[in-house]
Coordinates of C-alpha atoms in Angstrom, one line a residue:
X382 CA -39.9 25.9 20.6
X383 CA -37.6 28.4 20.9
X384 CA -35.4 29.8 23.6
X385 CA -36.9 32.9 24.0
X386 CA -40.5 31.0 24.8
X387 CA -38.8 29.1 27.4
X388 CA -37.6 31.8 28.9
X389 CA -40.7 33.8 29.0
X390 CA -42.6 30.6 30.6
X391 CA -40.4 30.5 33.5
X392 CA -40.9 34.4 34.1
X393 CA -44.5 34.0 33.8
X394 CA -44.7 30.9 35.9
X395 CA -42.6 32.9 38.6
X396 CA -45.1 36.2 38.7
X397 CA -47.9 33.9 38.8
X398 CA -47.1 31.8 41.8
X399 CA -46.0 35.1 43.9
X400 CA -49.2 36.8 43.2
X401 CA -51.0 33.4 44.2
X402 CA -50.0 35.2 47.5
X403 CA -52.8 37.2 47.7
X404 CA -56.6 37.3 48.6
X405 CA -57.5 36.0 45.0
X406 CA -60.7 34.3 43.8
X407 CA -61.2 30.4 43.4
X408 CA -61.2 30.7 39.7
X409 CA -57.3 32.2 39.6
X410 CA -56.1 29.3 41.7
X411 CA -57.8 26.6 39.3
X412 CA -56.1 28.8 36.2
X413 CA -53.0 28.8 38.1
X414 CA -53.1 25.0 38.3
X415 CA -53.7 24.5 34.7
X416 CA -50.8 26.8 33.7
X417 CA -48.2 25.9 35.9
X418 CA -49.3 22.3 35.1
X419 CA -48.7 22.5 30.9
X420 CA -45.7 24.8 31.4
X421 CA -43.7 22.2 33.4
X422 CA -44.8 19.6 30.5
X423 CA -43.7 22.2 27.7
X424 CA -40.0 22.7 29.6
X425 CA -39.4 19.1 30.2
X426 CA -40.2 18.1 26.7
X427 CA -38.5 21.2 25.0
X428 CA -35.8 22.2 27.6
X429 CA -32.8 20.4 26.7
X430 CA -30.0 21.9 28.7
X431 CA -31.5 21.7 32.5
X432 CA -29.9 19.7 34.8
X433 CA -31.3 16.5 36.1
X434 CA -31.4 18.2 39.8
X435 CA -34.2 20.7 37.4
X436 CA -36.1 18.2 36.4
X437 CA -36.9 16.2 39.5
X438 CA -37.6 19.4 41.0
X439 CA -40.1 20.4 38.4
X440 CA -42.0 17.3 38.6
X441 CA -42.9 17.7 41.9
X442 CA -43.9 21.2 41.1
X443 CA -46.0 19.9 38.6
X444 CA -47.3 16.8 40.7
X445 CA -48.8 19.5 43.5
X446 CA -49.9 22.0 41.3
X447 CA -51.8 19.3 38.9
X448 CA -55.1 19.9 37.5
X449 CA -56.0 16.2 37.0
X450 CA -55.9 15.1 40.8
X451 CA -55.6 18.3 42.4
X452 CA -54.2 18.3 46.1
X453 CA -55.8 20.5 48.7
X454 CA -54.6 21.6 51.7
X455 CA -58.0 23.5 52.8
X456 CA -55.6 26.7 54.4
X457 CA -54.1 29.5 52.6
X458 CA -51.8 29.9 55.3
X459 CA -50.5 26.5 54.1
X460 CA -50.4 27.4 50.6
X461 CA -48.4 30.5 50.9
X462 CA -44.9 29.3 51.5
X463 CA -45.7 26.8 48.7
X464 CA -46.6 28.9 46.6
X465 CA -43.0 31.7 47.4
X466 CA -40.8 28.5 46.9
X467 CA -42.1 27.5 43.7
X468 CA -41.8 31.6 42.5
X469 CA -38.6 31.4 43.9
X470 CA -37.5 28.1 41.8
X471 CA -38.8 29.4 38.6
X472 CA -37.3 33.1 38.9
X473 CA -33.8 30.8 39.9
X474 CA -33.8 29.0 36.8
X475 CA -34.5 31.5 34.7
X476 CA -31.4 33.7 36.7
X477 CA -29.4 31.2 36.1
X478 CA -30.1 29.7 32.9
X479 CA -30.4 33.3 31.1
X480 CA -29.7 36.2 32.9
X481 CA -26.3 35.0 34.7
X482 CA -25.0 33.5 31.6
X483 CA -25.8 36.1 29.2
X484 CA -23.5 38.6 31.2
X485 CA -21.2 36.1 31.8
X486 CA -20.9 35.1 28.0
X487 CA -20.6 39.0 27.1
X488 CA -17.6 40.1 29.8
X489 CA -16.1 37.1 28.4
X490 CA -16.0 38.1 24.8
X491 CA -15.4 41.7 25.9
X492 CA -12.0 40.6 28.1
X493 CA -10.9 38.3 25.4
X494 CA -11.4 41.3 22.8
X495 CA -9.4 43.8 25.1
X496 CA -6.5 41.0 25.5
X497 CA -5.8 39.9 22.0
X498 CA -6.7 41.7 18.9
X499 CA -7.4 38.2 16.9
X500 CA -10.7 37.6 19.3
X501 CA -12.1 41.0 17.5
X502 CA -13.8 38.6 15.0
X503 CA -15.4 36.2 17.5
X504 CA -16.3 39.4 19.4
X505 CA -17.9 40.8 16.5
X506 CA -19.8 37.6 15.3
X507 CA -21.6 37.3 18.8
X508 CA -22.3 40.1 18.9
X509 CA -23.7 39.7 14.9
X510 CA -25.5 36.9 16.0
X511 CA -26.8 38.3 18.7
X512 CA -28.6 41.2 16.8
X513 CA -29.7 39.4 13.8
X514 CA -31.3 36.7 16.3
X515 CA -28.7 34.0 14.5
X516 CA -31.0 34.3 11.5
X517 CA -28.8 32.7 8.3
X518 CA -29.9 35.0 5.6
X519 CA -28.0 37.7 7.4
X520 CA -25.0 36.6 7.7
X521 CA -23.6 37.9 4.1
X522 CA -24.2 41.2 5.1
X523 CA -22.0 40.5 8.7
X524 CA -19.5 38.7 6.7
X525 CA -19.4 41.9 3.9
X526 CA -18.1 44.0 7.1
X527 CA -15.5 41.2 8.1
X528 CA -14.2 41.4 4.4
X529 CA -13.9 45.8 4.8
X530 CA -12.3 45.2 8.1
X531 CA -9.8 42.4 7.1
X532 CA -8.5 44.7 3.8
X533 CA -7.9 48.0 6.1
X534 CA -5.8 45.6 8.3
X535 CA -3.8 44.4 5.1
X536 CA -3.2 48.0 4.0
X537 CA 0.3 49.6 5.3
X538 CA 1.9 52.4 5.1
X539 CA 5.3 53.3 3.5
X540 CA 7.4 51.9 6.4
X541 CA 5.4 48.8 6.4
X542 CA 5.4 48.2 2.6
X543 CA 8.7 48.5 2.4
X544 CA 9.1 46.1 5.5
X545 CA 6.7 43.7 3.9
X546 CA 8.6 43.6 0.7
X547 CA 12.0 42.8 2.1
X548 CA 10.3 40.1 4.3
X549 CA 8.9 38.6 0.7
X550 CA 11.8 38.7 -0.3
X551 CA 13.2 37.0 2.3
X552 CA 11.1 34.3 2.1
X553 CA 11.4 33.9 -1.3
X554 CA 15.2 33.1 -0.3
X555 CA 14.4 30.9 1.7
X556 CA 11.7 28.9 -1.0
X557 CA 14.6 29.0 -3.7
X558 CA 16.5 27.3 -1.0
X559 CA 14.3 24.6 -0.1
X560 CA 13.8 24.4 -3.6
X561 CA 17.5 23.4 -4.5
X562 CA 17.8 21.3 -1.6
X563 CA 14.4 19.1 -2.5
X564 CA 16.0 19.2 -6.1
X565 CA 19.3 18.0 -5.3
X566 CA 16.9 15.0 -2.9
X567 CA 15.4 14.0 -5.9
X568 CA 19.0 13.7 -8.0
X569 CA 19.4 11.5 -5.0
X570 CA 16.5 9.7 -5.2
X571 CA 16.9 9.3 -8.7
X572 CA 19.7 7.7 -8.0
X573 CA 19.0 5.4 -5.4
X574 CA 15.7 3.9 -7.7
X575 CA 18.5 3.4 -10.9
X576 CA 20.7 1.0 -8.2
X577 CA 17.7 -0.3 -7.0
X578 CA 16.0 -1.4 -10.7
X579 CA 19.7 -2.9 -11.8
X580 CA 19.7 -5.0 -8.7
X581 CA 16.1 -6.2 -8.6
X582 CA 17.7 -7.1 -12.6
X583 CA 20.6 -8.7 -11.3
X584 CA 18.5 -10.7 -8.7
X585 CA 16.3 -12.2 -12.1
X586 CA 19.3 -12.8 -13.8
X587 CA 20.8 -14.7 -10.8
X588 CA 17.2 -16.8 -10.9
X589 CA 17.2 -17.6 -13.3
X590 CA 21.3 -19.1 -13.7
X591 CA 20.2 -21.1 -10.3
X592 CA 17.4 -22.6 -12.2
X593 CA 18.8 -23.7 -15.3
X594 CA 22.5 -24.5 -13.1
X595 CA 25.4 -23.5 -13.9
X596 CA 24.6 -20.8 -16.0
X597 CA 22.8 -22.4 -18.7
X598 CA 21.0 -20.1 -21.3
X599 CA 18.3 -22.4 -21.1
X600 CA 18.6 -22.8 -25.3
X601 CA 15.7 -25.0 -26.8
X602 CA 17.4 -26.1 -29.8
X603 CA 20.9 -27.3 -29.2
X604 CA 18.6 -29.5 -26.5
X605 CA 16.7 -30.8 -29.2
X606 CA 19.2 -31.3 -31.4
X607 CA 21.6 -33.0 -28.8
X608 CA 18.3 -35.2 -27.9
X609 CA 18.1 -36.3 -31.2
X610 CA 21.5 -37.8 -32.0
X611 CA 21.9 -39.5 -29.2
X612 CA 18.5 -41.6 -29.6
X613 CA 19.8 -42.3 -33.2
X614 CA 23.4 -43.1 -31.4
X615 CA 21.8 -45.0 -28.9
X616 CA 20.2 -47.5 -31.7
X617 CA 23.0 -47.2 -33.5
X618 CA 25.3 -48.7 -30.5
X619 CA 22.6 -51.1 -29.8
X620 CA 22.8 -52.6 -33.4
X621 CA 26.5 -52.4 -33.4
X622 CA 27.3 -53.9 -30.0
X623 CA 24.2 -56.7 -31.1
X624 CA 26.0 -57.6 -34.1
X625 CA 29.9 -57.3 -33.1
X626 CA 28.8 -59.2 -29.6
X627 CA 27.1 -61.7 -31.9
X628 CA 30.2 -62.6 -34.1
X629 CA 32.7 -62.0 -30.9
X630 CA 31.2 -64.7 -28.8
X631 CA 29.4 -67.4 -31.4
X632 CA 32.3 -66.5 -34.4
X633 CA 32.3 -64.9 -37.7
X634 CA 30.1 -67.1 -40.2
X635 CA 32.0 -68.8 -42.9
X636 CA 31.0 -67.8 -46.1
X637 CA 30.0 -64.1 -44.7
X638 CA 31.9 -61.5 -46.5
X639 CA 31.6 -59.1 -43.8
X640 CA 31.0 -59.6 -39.7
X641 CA 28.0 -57.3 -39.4
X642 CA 25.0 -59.0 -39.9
X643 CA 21.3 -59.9 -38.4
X644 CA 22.1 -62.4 -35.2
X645 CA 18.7 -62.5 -35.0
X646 CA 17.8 -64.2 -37.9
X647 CA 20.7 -67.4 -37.4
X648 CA 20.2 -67.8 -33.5
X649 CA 17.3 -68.8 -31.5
X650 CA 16.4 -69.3 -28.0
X651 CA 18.4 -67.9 -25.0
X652 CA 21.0 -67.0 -26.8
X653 CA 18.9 -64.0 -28.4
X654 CA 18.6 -62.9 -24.9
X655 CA 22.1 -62.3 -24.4
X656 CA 22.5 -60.6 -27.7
X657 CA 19.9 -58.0 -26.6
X658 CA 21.2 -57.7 -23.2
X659 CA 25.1 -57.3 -24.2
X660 CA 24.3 -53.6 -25.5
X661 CA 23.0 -53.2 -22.4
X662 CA 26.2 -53.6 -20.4
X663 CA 28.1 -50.7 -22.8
X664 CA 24.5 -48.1 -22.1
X665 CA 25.0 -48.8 -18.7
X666 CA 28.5 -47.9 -18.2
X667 CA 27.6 -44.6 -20.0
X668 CA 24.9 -44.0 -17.8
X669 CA 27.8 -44.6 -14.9
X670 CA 29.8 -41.9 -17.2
X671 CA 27.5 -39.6 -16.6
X672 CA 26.9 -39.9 -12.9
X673 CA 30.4 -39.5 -12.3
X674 CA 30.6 -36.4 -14.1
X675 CA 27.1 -34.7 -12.2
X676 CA 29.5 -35.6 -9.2
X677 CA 32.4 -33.6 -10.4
X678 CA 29.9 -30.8 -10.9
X679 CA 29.0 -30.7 -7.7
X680 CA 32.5 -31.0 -6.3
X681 CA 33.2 -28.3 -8.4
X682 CA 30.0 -26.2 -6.9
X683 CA 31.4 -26.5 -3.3
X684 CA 35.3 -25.9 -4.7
X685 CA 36.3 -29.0 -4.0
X686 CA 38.4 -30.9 -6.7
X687 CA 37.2 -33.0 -8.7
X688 CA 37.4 -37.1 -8.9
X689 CA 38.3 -38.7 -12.8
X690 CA 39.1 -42.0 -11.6
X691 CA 36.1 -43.5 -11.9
X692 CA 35.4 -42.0 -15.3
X693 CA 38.8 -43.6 -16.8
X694 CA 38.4 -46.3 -14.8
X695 CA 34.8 -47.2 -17.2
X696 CA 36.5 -45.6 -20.3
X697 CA 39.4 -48.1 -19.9
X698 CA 36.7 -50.8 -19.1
X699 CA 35.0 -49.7 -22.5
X700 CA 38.4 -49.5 -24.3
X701 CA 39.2 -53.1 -23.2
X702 CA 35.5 -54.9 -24.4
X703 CA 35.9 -52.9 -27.8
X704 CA 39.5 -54.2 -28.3
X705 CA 38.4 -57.8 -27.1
X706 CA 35.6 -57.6 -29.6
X707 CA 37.7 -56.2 -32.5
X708 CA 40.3 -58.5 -31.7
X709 CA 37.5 -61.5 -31.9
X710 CA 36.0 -60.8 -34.3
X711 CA 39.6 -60.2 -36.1
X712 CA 40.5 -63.6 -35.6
X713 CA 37.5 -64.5 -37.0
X714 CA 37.7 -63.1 -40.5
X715 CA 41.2 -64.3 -40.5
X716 CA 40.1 -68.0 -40.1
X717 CA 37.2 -67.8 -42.4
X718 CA 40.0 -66.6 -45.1
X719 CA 42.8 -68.9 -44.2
X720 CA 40.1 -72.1 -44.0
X721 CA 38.9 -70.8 -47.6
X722 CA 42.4 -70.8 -48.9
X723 CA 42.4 -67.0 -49.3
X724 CA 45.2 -67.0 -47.2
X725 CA 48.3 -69.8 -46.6
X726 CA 49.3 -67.9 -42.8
X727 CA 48.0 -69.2 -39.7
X728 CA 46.2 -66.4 -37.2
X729 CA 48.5 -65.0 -34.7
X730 CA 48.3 -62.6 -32.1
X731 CA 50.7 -60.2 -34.1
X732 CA 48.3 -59.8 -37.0
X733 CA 46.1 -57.6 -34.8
X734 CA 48.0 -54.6 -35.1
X735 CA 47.6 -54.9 -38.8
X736 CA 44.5 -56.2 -39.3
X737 CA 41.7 -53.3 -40.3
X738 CA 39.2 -55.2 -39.0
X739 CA 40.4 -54.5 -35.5
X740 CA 40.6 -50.6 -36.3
X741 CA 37.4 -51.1 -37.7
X742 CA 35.3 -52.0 -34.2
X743 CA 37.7 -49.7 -32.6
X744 CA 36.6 -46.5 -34.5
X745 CA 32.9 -47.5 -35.1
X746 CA 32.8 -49.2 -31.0
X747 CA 35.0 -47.1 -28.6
X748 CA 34.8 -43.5 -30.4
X749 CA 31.0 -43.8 -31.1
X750 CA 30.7 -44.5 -28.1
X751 CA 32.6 -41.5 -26.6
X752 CA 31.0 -39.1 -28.7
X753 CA 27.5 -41.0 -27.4
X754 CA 28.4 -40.9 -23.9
X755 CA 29.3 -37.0 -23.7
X756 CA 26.3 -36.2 -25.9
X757 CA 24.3 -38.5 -22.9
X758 CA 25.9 -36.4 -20.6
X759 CA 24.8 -33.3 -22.1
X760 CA 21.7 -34.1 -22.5
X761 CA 20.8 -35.9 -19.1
X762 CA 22.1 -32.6 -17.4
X763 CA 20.3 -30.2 -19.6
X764 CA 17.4 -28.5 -17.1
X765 CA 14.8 -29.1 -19.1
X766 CA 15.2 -33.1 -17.9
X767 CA 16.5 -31.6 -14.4
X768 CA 14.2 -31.7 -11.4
X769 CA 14.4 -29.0 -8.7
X770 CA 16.3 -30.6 -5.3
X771 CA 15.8 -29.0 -1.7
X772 CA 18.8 -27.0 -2.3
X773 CA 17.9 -25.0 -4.9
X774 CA 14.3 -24.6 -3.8
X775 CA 15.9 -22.7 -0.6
X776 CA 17.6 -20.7 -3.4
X777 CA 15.3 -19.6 -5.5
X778 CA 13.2 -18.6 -2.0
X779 CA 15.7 -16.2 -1.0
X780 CA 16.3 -14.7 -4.2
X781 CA 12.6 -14.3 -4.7
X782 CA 12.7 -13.0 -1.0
X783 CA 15.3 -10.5 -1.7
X784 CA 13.2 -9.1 -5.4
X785 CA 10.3 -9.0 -3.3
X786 CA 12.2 -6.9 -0.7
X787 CA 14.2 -4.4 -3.1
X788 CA 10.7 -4.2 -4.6
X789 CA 9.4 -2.6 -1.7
X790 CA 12.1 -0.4 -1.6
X791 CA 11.8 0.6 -5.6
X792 CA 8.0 1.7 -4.3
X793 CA 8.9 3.7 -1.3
X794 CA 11.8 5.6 -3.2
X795 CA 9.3 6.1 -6.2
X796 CA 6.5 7.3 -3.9
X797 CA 9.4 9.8 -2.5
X798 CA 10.2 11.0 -5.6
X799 CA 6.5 11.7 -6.4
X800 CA 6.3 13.6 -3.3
X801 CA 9.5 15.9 -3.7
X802 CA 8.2 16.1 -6.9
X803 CA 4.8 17.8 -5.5
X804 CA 6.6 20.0 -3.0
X805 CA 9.0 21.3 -5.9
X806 CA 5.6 22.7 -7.7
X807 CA 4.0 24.1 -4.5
X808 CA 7.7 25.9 -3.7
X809 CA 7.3 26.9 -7.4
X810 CA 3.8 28.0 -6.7
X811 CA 5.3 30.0 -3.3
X812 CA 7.9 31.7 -5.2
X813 CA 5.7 33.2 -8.0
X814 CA 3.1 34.1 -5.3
X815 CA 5.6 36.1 -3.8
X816 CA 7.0 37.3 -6.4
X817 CA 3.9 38.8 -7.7
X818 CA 2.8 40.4 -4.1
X819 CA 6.3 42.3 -4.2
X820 CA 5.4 43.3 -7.8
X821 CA 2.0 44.4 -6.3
X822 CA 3.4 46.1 -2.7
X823 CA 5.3 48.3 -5.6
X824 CA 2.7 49.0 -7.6
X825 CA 0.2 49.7 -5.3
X826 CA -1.7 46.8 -5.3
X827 CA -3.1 45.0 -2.2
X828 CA -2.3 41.0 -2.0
X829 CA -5.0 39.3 -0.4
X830 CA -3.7 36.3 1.6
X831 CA -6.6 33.7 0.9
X832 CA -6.1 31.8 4.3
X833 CA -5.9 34.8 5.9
X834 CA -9.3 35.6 4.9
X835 CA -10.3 32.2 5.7
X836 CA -9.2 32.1 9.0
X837 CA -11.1 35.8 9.7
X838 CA -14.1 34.4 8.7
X839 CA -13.5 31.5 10.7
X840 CA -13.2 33.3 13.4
X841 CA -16.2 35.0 13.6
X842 CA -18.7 32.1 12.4
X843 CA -17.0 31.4 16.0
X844 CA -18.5 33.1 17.7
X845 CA -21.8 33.7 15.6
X846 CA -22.0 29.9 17.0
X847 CA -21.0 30.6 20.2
X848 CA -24.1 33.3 20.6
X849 CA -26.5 30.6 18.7
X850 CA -25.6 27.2 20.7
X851 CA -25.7 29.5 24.1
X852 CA -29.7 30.8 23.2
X853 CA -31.0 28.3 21.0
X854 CA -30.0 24.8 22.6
X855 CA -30.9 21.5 20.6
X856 CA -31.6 23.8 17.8
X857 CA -28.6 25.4 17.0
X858 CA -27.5 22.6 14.9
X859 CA -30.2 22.6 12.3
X860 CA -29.8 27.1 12.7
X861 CA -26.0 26.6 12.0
X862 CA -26.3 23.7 9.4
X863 CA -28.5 26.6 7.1
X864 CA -25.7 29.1 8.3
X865 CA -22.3 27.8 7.2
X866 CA -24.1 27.3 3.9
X867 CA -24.4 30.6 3.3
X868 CA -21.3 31.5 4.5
X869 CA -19.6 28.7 2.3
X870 CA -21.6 30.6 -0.6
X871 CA -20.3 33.2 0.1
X872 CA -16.8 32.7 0.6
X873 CA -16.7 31.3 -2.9
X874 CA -17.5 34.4 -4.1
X875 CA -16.0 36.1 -2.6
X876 CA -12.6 34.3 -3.1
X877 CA -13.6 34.2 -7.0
X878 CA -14.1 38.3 -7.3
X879 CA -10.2 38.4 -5.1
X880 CA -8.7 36.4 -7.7
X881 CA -10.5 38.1 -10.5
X882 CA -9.6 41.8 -9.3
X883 CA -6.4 41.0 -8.1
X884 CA -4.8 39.7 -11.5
X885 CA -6.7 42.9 -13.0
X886 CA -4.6 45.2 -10.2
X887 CA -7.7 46.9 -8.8
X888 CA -6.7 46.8 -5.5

């Protein structure tokens, strides 16, 4: 229902009840039961905007005046001042709710209007409203007259062109400006997200040096290839340091023509345990080799200087089983020879220093053996064999900390860059806009400011709603919804015909 019907129910129900005051037949009082009756029903259930002071009021109204159980108080004399209140209440309401407020609304708008020249369009769209009863399908023609009224305010005269210009101008100073300055911030920028990618490069690099230690490339094949000449060294000692062990403690064969040959296949029993084992002692003291040098690596890590005692003291250990072995085994050979009458002289100590046999285990013993022990070494301390310790964990946490961080800091500088970028093509956008409204000031043409317009038309669907929620109530939503689409249609088109005649210099 709308507002106007309410309002004309609370008039009606207001004449009613005061003529109630006369000498009237039975009949009018039974009609003026049923009316008053439905018309308090129809303004409680449609009425959205009385007070709750209203509608207490009103129920009582309609509880005495009821149809269904009417109340009688058998005097007219009674019903008389009843009956002047209840006009009096309905003619109130309908003051207050319509009459006050309407002239309240209008020397508000009218005040506003005489104050400031921007409420001219609210003004003018109450007022719009007001006269096309907020009906939607005439809004184009109120927004037609805001669009004729907005381009006589954009038209100047000479002074004011020429004023306009040099304040274009001006501005476009000022863009240019901004421009350099957001330009020279993205050189900067620029900059800054160059440092930041060679760090977050330095910080991988760094990575991965703490993982492989020491700055190992990491390299597959000289791994491999180290890997594999150790193992063959490794039998190769074993079979050496078997057979030369053999001959040094049980004595060179008679007969043999040469020292190295299969122990295994002339002793038996436990001694074949202690050839097997007496390799054993000569890997082991390698294996020491090595430790001691992982412990001059770490020395070296925390600059402090390093420790070779230990590592001559096992080389010289080494050095002296070779020579006892070479000398045995030396001795040996000799005695074979002198007992098969090879040789008339008797072994001495002397004949060492001669004797190629001695040279012999030296060179295929203690040198192998060096070469075996740094290739150990090498191997054992590769990172591919290397487990990570606490230490480096903690490492490798805070570089990954620190990428993670300069990361973030890549992203933020990029998304910086992105948005200077943006603002450089809107001041770009500025400047031409300008540009071409000076061309247009002297030529003649007209530069409609878009947002301008916008904002105009804002202004008056103000108060077009202003007139609509005031009379209409709970409606005015659905009334407005239908309204600011057409407007929004229209505005559209109106902004597409600007463009079109504007680049065309029709205005």
């Amino acid at each position: 229902m709308q507002a106007n019907s309410i309002k004309n129910i609370y008039a009606v129900c207001s004449i009613l009840l005061l003529l109630a005051c006369l000498p009237l037949p039975i009949g009018y009082y039974t009609f003026l039961r049923i009316i008053v009756f439905v018309s308090v029903l129809l303004i409680l259930a449609y009425d959205s905007n009385i007070d709750i002071k209203w509608k207490i009021t009103l129920l009582i109204v309609g509880f005495i005046f009821n149809p269904i159980f009417p109340i009688y108080l058998y005097e007219k004399i009674f019903w008389i001042p009843v009956d002047l209140l209840s006009s009096a209440f309905f003619l109130w309401i309908f003051k207050q709710k319509y009459f006050t407020k309407t002239i309240k609304m209008e020397e508000k708008i009218l005040e506003q209007t005489e104050e400031k020249e921007r409420f001219t369009y609210h003004a003018y769209g109450f007022k719009s409203a007001q006269n096309a009863n907020s009906r939607y399908q005439a809004v184009g023609f109120f927004l037609d007259n805001v669009y004729e009224r907005f381009i006589e305010e954009m038209k100047l005269d000479a002074k004011g062109i020429k004023s306009r210009i040099e304040k274009l101008r001006a501005e476009v100073l000022q863009s240019r400006a901004k421009k350099n300055e957001t330009q020279a911030e993205i050189t900067t920028y620029e900059g800054l997200k160059q440092e930041k990618s060679k760090l977050i490069e330095d910080l991988e690099l760094e990575r991965i040096d703490i993982r492989n230690g020491d700055g190992e490339t990491g390299d597959t094949i000289p791994f491999v290839i180290g890997t594999f000449i150790t193992i063959l060294l490794t039998f190769y000692l074993f079979t050496f340091y078997s057979s030369s062990g053999y001959a040094a403690l049980y004595g060179v064969k008679e007969g043999k023509i040469s020292w190295i040959s299969n122990p295994f296949a002339e002793i038996s029993g436990g001694s074949i345990a202690i050839v097997i084992l007496f390799p054993v002692i000569f890997l082991g003291l390698g294996f020491l080799i090595h430790d001691a040098l992982e412990k001059n690596k770490k020395l070296a890590a925390q600059k402090k200087p390093k420790k070779f005692l230990t590592i001559g003291l096992l080389l010289f250990i080494t050095l002296v089983a070779d020579a006892f072995i070479g000398y045995k085994i030396s001795q040996g050979v000799h005695n074979n020879e002198f007992n098969a009458g090879l040789t008339e002289e008797q072994w001495h100590f002397k004949m060492i220093f001669t004797d190629i046999n001695f040279y012999i285990v030296l060179l295929l013993g203690f040198v192998v053996y060096v070469i075996w022990g740094f290739l150990l070494n090498f191997v054992l301390s590769h990172p591919f064999v290397k487990t990570e310790n606490e230490k480096i964990k903690i490492l490798l946490e805070n570089i990954d900390k620190k990428i993670e961080e300069r990361r973030a800091e890549l992203t933020e500088i990029i998304a910086r860059i992105n948005s200077l970028s943006n603002l450089l093509m809107t001041l770009d956008d500025e400047i031409s806009g300008k540009q071409n409204d000076i061309i247009g000031y002297e030529n003649g043409v007209i530069p409609v400011s878009i947002p301008s317009l916008k904002a105009a038309v804002g202004e008056f669907m103000g108060g077009w709603g202003a007139y609509t929620h005031g009379f209409f109530g709970s409606k005015a939503h659905d009334i407005l919804k239908e309204t600011e689409q057409a407007k929004e249609e229209w505005q559209e088109n109106k902004i597409l015909n600007i463009k079109t005649e504007y680049s065309s210099g029709k205005f």
